[in-house]
PDB file of C-alpha atoms in Angstrom:
ATOM      1  CA  MET A 477      27.805   7.035  14.499  1.00  0.00           C
ATOM      2  CA  SER A 478      29.183   3.934  12.688  1.00  0.00           C
ATOM      3  CA  ASN A 479      26.990   1.796  14.809  1.00  0.00           C
ATOM      4  CA  LEU A 480      23.930   3.707  13.582  1.00  0.00           C
ATOM      5  CA  PHE A 481      24.819   3.152   9.932  1.00  0.00           C
ATOM      6  CA  ARG A 482      25.424  -0.599  10.424  1.00  0.00           C
ATOM      7  CA  PHE A 483      21.925  -0.900  11.812  1.00  0.00           C
ATOM      8  CA  ALA A 484      20.463   1.118   8.960  1.00  0.00           C
ATOM      9  CA  ARG A 485      21.928  -1.308   6.420  1.00  0.00           C
ATOM     10  CA  VAL A 486      20.434  -4.328   8.147  1.00  0.00           C
ATOM     11  CA  VAL A 487      16.841  -3.089   7.671  1.00  0.00           C
ATOM     12  CA  PRO A 488      16.748  -2.993   3.840  1.00  0.00           C
ATOM     13  CA  ARG A 489      18.345  -6.371   3.728  1.00  0.00           C
ATOM     14  CA  LEU A 490      15.714  -7.898   5.942  1.00  0.00           C
ATOM     15  CA  THR A 491      12.767  -6.391   4.164  1.00  0.00           C
ATOM     16  CA  PRO A 492      13.167  -8.145   0.728  1.00  0.00           C
ATOM     17  CA  ARG A 493      13.544 -11.467   2.560  1.00  0.00           C
ATOM     18  CA  LEU A 494      10.289 -10.955   4.340  1.00  0.00           C
ATOM     19  CA  VAL A 495       8.546  -9.904   1.156  1.00  0.00           C
ATOM     20  CA  GLN A 496       9.745 -13.003  -0.642  1.00  0.00           C
ATOM     21  CA  THR A 497       8.317 -15.426   1.868  1.00  0.00           C
ATOM     22  CA  PRO A 498       4.792 -15.591   0.440  1.00  0.00           C
ATOM     23  CA  VAL A 499       6.252 -16.406  -2.931  1.00  0.00           C
ATOM     24  CA  PHE A 500       7.186 -19.875  -1.708  1.00  0.00           C
ATOM     25  CA  GLN A 501       3.903 -20.534  -0.004  1.00  0.00           C
ATOM     26  CA  PRO A 502       1.696 -21.666  -2.865  1.00  0.00           C
ATOM     27  CA  ALA A 503       3.646 -24.832  -3.143  1.00  0.00           C
ATOM     28  CA  ARG A 504       2.824 -25.715   0.457  1.00  0.00           C
ATOM     29  CA  LEU A 505      -0.881 -24.787   0.226  1.00  0.00           C
ATOM     30  CA  THR A 506      -3.210 -27.047   2.154  1.00  0.00           C
ATOM     31  CA  PRO A 507      -6.431 -28.270   0.458  1.00  0.00           C
ATOM     32  CA  ILE A 508      -8.512 -25.954   2.632  1.00  0.00           C
ATOM     33  CA  THR A 509      -6.623 -22.878   1.361  1.00  0.00           C
ATOM     34  CA  LEU A 510      -7.172 -24.079  -2.232  1.00  0.00           C
ATOM     35  CA  ALA A 511     -10.841 -24.556  -1.635  1.00  0.00           C
ATOM     36  CA  THR A 512     -10.992 -20.855  -0.379  1.00  0.00           C
ATOM     37  CA  ARG A 513      -9.245 -19.664  -3.485  1.00  0.00           C
ATOM     38  CA  PHE A 514     -11.438 -21.604  -5.699  1.00  0.00           C
ATOM     39  CA  TYR A 515     -14.588 -20.215  -4.078  1.00  0.00           C
ATOM     40  CA  SER A 516     -13.420 -16.642  -4.436  1.00  0.00           C
ATOM     41  CA  ALA A 517     -12.662 -17.163  -8.086  1.00  0.00           C
ATOM     42  CA  GLU A 518     -16.166 -18.482  -8.673  1.00  0.00           C
ATOM     43  CA  LYS A 519     -17.772 -15.597  -6.778  1.00  0.00           C
ATOM     44  CA  ALA A 520     -21.226 -14.950  -8.117  1.00  0.00           C
ATOM     45  CA  PRO A 521     -22.178 -11.504  -9.225  1.00  0.00           C
ATOM     46  CA  LEU A 522     -24.270  -9.530  -6.768  1.00  0.00           C
ATOM     47  CA  THR A 523     -28.087  -9.880  -7.112  1.00  0.00           C
ATOM     48  CA  PRO A 524     -30.298  -6.918  -6.639  1.00  0.00           C
ATOM     49  CA  GLN A 525     -31.765  -8.619  -3.542  1.00  0.00           C
ATOM     50  CA  GLN A 526     -28.269  -8.949  -1.989  1.00  0.00           C
ATOM     51  CA  VAL A 527     -27.535  -5.248  -2.712  1.00  0.00           C
ATOM     52  CA  GLU A 528     -30.721  -4.182  -1.118  1.00  0.00           C
ATOM     53  CA  ASP A 529     -30.145  -6.317   1.963  1.00  0.00           C
ATOM     54  CA  ARG A 530     -26.664  -4.971   2.458  1.00  0.00           C
ATOM     55  CA  VAL A 531     -27.707  -1.361   1.945  1.00  0.00           C
ATOM     56  CA  LEU A 532     -30.499  -1.778   4.565  1.00  0.00           C
ATOM     57  CA  GLN A 533     -28.180  -3.515   6.955  1.00  0.00           C
ATOM     58  CA  LEU A 534     -25.666  -0.680   6.660  1.00  0.00           C
ATOM     59  CA  LEU A 535     -28.351   1.939   7.375  1.00  0.00           C
ATOM     60  CA  ARG A 536     -29.664  -0.165  10.370  1.00  0.00           C
ATOM     61  CA  ASP A 537     -26.105  -0.004  11.776  1.00  0.00           C
ATOM     62  CA  PHE A 538     -25.945   3.756  11.335  1.00  0.00           C
ATOM     63  CA  ASP A 539     -26.402   5.211  14.829  1.00  0.00           C
ATOM     64  CA  LYS A 540     -28.911   7.790  13.888  1.00  0.00           C
ATOM     65  CA  VAL A 541     -31.267   5.706  11.868  1.00  0.00           C
ATOM     66  CA  ASP A 542     -34.499   4.551  13.554  1.00  0.00           C
ATOM     67  CA  ALA A 543     -34.696   0.898  12.275  1.00  0.00           C
ATOM     68  CA  SER A 544     -38.412   0.756  12.708  1.00  0.00           C
ATOM     69  CA  LYS A 545     -38.880   3.587  10.100  1.00  0.00           C
ATOM     70  CA  LEU A 546     -36.484   1.992   7.717  1.00  0.00           C
ATOM     71  CA  ASN A 547     -37.729   0.651   4.372  1.00  0.00           C
ATOM     72  CA  LEU A 548     -36.582   0.676   0.764  1.00  0.00           C
ATOM     73  CA  ASP A 549     -38.348   3.836   0.026  1.00  0.00           C
ATOM     74  CA  ALA A 550     -37.751   5.718   3.235  1.00  0.00           C
ATOM     75  CA  HIS A 551     -36.367   9.182   2.403  1.00  0.00           C
ATOM     76  CA  PHE A 552     -33.217   9.880   4.397  1.00  0.00           C
ATOM     77  CA  ILE A 553     -34.191  13.426   5.196  1.00  0.00           C
ATOM     78  CA  ASN A 554     -37.939  13.544   5.099  1.00  0.00           C
ATOM     79  CA  ASP A 555     -38.643  10.044   6.658  1.00  0.00           C
ATOM     80  CA  LEU A 556     -35.622   9.102   8.639  1.00  0.00           C
ATOM     81  CA  GLY A 557     -34.907  12.587  10.004  1.00  0.00           C
ATOM     82  CA  LEU A 558     -31.302  12.779   8.869  1.00  0.00           C
ATOM     83  CA  ASP A 559     -29.600  15.784   7.465  1.00  0.00           C
ATOM     84  CA  SER A 560     -27.499  16.478   4.414  1.00  0.00           C
ATOM     85  CA  LEU A 561     -24.220  15.750   6.296  1.00  0.00           C
ATOM     86  CA  ASP A 562     -25.558  12.341   7.318  1.00  0.00           C
ATOM     87  CA  GLN A 563     -26.529  11.676   3.731  1.00  0.00           C
ATOM     88  CA  VAL A 564     -22.878  12.348   2.716  1.00  0.00           C
ATOM     89  CA  GLU A 565     -21.683  10.020   5.427  1.00  0.00           C
ATOM     90  CA  ILE A 566     -24.142   7.305   4.227  1.00  0.00           C
ATOM     91  CA  THR A 567     -22.984   7.477   0.636  1.00  0.00           C
ATOM     92  CA  MET A 568     -19.280   7.345   1.868  1.00  0.00           C
ATOM     93  CA  ALA A 569     -20.180   4.238   3.925  1.00  0.00           C
ATOM     94  CA  LEU A 570     -21.794   2.673   0.953  1.00  0.00           C
ATOM     95  CA  GLU A 571     -18.653   3.273  -1.098  1.00  0.00           C
ATOM     96  CA  ASP A 572     -16.620   1.435   1.573  1.00  0.00           C
ATOM     97  CA  GLU A 573     -19.111  -1.418   1.826  1.00  0.00           C
ATOM     98  CA  PHE A 574     -19.241  -2.155  -1.878  1.00  0.00           C
ATOM     99  CA  ASN A 575     -15.689  -1.183  -2.669  1.00  0.00           C
ATOM    100  CA  ILE A 576     -16.706   1.369  -5.280  1.00  0.00           C
ATOM    101  CA  GLU A 577     -16.518   5.074  -5.953  1.00  0.00           C
ATOM    102  CA  ILE A 578     -19.659   7.060  -6.356  1.00  0.00           C
ATOM    103  CA  PRO A 579     -19.152  10.339  -8.212  1.00  0.00           C
ATOM    104  CA  ASP A 580     -20.188  13.377  -6.138  1.00  0.00           C
ATOM    105  CA  ARG A 581     -23.082  14.391  -8.408  1.00  0.00           C
ATOM    106  CA  ASP A 582     -24.402  10.810  -8.362  1.00  0.00           C
ATOM    107  CA  ALA A 583     -24.026  10.524  -4.604  1.00  0.00           C
ATOM    108  CA  GLU A 584     -26.002  13.558  -3.828  1.00  0.00           C
ATOM    109  CA  GLU A 585     -29.062  12.161  -5.626  1.00  0.00           C
ATOM    110  CA  ILE A 586     -29.190   9.110  -3.382  1.00  0.00           C
ATOM    111  CA  MET A 587     -31.954   9.789  -1.055  1.00  0.00           C
ATOM    112  CA  THR A 588     -33.598   6.329  -0.424  1.00  0.00           C
ATOM    113  CA  PRO A 589     -32.153   2.864   0.137  1.00  0.00           C
ATOM    114  CA  ARG A 590     -33.853   1.924  -3.244  1.00  0.00           C
ATOM    115  CA  GLN A 591     -32.018   4.631  -5.115  1.00  0.00           C
ATOM    116  CA  ALA A 592     -28.725   3.593  -3.499  1.00  0.00           C
ATOM    117  CA  SER A 593     -29.313  -0.015  -4.431  1.00  0.00           C
ATOM    118  CA  GLU A 594     -30.039   0.856  -8.027  1.00  0.00           C
ATOM    119  CA  LYS A 595     -26.896   2.956  -8.266  1.00  0.00           C
ATOM    120  CA  ILE A 596     -24.772   0.318  -6.637  1.00  0.00           C
ATOM    121  CA  PHE A 597     -26.261  -2.487  -8.745  1.00  0.00           C
ATOM    122  CA  ALA A 598     -25.513  -0.520 -11.953  1.00  0.00           C
ATOM    123  CA  ASN A 599     -21.923  -0.316 -10.896  1.00  0.00           C
ATOM    124  CA  LYS A 600     -20.079  -3.316 -12.320  1.00  0.00           C
ATOM    125  CA  ASN A 601     -17.187  -2.955  -9.800  1.00  0.00           C
ATOM    126  CA  ALA A 602     -19.486  -3.397  -6.820  1.00  0.00           C
ATOM    127  CA  MET A 603     -18.526  -6.425  -4.703  1.00  0.00           C
TER     128      MET A 603
ATOM    129  CA  MET B 175     -35.594  14.031  -8.095  1.00  0.00           C
ATOM    130  CA  THR B 176     -35.360  17.631  -7.314  1.00  0.00           C
ATOM    131  CA  ILE B 177     -32.374  18.886  -5.388  1.00  0.00           C
ATOM    132  CA  ARG B 178     -33.061  22.172  -3.673  1.00  0.00           C
ATOM    133  CA  ARG B 179     -29.524  22.911  -2.875  1.00  0.00           C
ATOM    134  CA  THR B 180     -27.792  26.339  -3.299  1.00  0.00           C
ATOM    135  CA  GLY B 181     -24.302  26.436  -4.572  1.00  0.00           C
ATOM    136  CA  LEU B 182     -23.091  27.208  -1.133  1.00  0.00           C
ATOM    137  CA  GLN B 183     -24.742  24.112   0.378  1.00  0.00           C
ATOM    138  CA  ARG B 184     -23.200  22.038  -2.389  1.00  0.00           C
ATOM    139  CA  ASP B 185     -19.748  23.576  -1.652  1.00  0.00           C
ATOM    140  CA  VAL B 186     -20.072  22.659   1.970  1.00  0.00           C
ATOM    141  CA  LEU B 187     -21.164  19.130   1.223  1.00  0.00           C
ATOM    142  CA  ASP B 188     -18.480  18.710  -1.359  1.00  0.00           C
ATOM    143  CA  LEU B 189     -15.921  19.880   1.185  1.00  0.00           C
ATOM    144  CA  TYR B 190     -17.328  17.374   3.712  1.00  0.00           C
ATOM    145  CA  ARG B 191     -17.046  14.603   1.133  1.00  0.00           C
ATOM    146  CA  SER B 192     -13.459  15.509   0.167  1.00  0.00           C
ATOM    147  CA  LEU B 193     -12.466  15.530   3.872  1.00  0.00           C
ATOM    148  CA  LEU B 194     -13.935  12.173   4.385  1.00  0.00           C
ATOM    149  CA  ARG B 195     -12.221  10.821   1.325  1.00  0.00           C
ATOM    150  CA  VAL B 196      -8.823  12.023   2.638  1.00  0.00           C
ATOM    151  CA  VAL B 197      -9.363  10.070   5.876  1.00  0.00           C
ATOM    152  CA  ARG B 198      -9.256   6.919   3.808  1.00  0.00           C
ATOM    153  CA  THR B 199      -5.566   7.608   2.998  1.00  0.00           C
ATOM    154  CA  LYS B 200      -4.667   7.755   6.691  1.00  0.00           C
ATOM    155  CA  PRO B 201      -3.386   4.852   8.797  1.00  0.00           C
ATOM    156  CA  GLU B 202      -6.221   2.653   9.866  1.00  0.00           C
ATOM    157  CA  SER B 203      -5.573   3.172  13.511  1.00  0.00           C
ATOM    158  CA  SER B 204      -6.174   6.935  13.415  1.00  0.00           C
ATOM    159  CA  ARG B 205      -8.993   7.120  10.891  1.00  0.00           C
ATOM    160  CA  ASP B 206     -11.576   7.125  13.650  1.00  0.00           C
ATOM    161  CA  HIS B 207      -9.835  10.174  15.185  1.00  0.00           C
ATOM    162  CA  PHE B 208      -9.961  11.988  11.854  1.00  0.00           C
ATOM    163  CA  TYR B 209     -13.557  11.044  11.267  1.00  0.00           C
ATOM    164  CA  LYS B 210     -14.710  12.221  14.768  1.00  0.00           C
ATOM    165  CA  TYR B 211     -12.715  15.470  14.317  1.00  0.00           C
ATOM    166  CA  ILE B 212     -14.279  16.324  10.940  1.00  0.00           C
ATOM    167  CA  ARG B 213     -17.738  15.263  11.953  1.00  0.00           C
ATOM    168  CA  SER B 214     -17.745  17.297  15.109  1.00  0.00           C
ATOM    169  CA  GLN B 215     -16.270  20.401  13.429  1.00  0.00           C
ATOM    170  CA  PHE B 216     -18.969  20.391  10.831  1.00  0.00           C
ATOM    171  CA  ARG B 217     -21.710  19.846  13.400  1.00  0.00           C
ATOM    172  CA  GLN B 218     -20.302  22.443  15.733  1.00  0.00           C
ATOM    173  CA  ASP B 219     -20.017  25.027  12.899  1.00  0.00           C
ATOM    174  CA  ALA B 220     -23.355  24.236  11.367  1.00  0.00           C
ATOM    175  CA  SER B 221     -25.145  24.801  14.669  1.00  0.00           C
ATOM    176  CA  SER B 222     -23.323  27.991  15.448  1.00  0.00           C
ATOM    177  CA  VAL B 223     -24.247  29.850  12.296  1.00  0.00           C
ATOM    178  CA  SER B 224     -27.481  30.948  10.640  1.00  0.00           C
ATOM    179  CA  GLN B 225     -28.249  29.582   7.251  1.00  0.00           C
ATOM    180  CA  ARG B 226     -28.609  33.161   6.014  1.00  0.00           C
ATOM    181  CA  ASP B 227     -25.134  34.218   7.302  1.00  0.00           C
ATOM    182  CA  ILE B 228     -23.514  33.655   4.001  1.00  0.00           C
ATOM    183  CA  SER B 229     -20.267  35.534   4.700  1.00  0.00           C
ATOM    184  CA  THR B 230     -19.595  33.560   7.783  1.00  0.00           C
ATOM    185  CA  ILE B 231     -20.333  30.262   6.028  1.00  0.00           C
ATOM    186  CA  GLU B 232     -17.973  31.376   3.255  1.00  0.00           C
ATOM    187  CA  PHE B 233     -15.280  32.149   5.806  1.00  0.00           C
ATOM    188  CA  MET B 234     -15.760  28.616   7.400  1.00  0.00           C
ATOM    189  CA  LEU B 235     -15.479  27.172   3.881  1.00  0.00           C
ATOM    190  CA  ARG B 236     -12.179  28.876   3.249  1.00  0.00           C
ATOM    191  CA  LYS B 237     -11.021  27.674   6.601  1.00  0.00           C
ATOM    192  CA  GLY B 238     -12.111  24.148   5.881  1.00  0.00           C
ATOM    193  CA  ARG B 239     -10.501  24.080   2.446  1.00  0.00           C
ATOM    194  CA  ARG B 240      -7.159  25.130   4.047  1.00  0.00           C
ATOM    195  CA  GLN B 241      -7.505  22.375   6.572  1.00  0.00           C
ATOM    196  CA  LEU B 242      -8.247  19.903   3.693  1.00  0.00           C
ATOM    197  CA  GLU B 243      -4.905  20.910   2.140  1.00  0.00           C
ATOM    198  CA  VAL B 244      -3.099  20.367   5.376  1.00  0.00           C
ATOM    199  CA  LEU B 245      -4.753  16.979   6.021  1.00  0.00           C
ATOM    200  CA  LYS B 246      -3.896  15.854   2.541  1.00  0.00           C
ATOM    201  CA  SER B 247      -0.205  15.838   3.455  1.00  0.00           C
ATOM    202  CA  ASP B 248       1.238  12.419   4.078  1.00  0.00           C
ATOM    203  CA  SER B 249       3.032  13.698   7.074  1.00  0.00           C
ATOM    204  CA  VAL B 250      -0.266  14.116   8.877  1.00  0.00           C
ATOM    205  CA  VAL B 251      -0.860  10.654  10.335  1.00  0.00           C
ATOM    206  CA  ASP B 252      -3.050  11.286  13.343  1.00  0.00           C
ATOM    207  CA  ILE B 253      -5.103  13.996  14.996  1.00  0.00           C
ATOM    208  CA  SER B 254      -6.198  14.411  18.507  1.00  0.00           C
ATOM    209  CA  PRO B 255      -9.866  13.506  18.610  1.00  0.00           C
ATOM    210  CA  PRO B 256     -12.280  16.238  19.893  1.00  0.00           C
ATOM    211  CA  SER B 257     -12.906  16.351  23.574  1.00  0.00           C
ATOM    212  CA  TYR B 258     -16.601  16.716  23.867  1.00  0.00           C
TER     213      TYR B 258
END
């Protein structure tokens, strides 16, 4: 029993030390790492074109979408043959892709890639 | 944009969305299991019931909402994926 307790005390002592390690690292940063940080700080805002491209790419990767029928104004249900459950999955995937949250009532109105792109572009948090 | 959805349809889709949102809180390694499970349950139930069979759909909805509450618990970290 006492052995067990000794082990349990070791773990919390180790954890803070592990967490602290990254704190010391900036001093040892290589130029390459610095360049990466600089780049991310200067990241340009999304352009409508970029948003559209990424939306279309995401749909192309969706297993049920026929890529040959895909265009900006293709209606998910009428043109692409998807159903309402697929539409929910697509809007959830868009949230993941652009790191945003689309309110339910907004999400259910998204029926074409163009509508999706407009909603995402209007969201200032999209990245 | 006209949305020709009944309240019941909306309830089902909202439940689906809530379930998928819960999956995001689960460990990355098991998310795919949850995702497959939820997806297949909805597909299975949707194909086994008529759109007009409102009482059955309402029963399924209640069942799904109870499952949502269970899945929300932090102690649920994985699920066995459906065997097709």
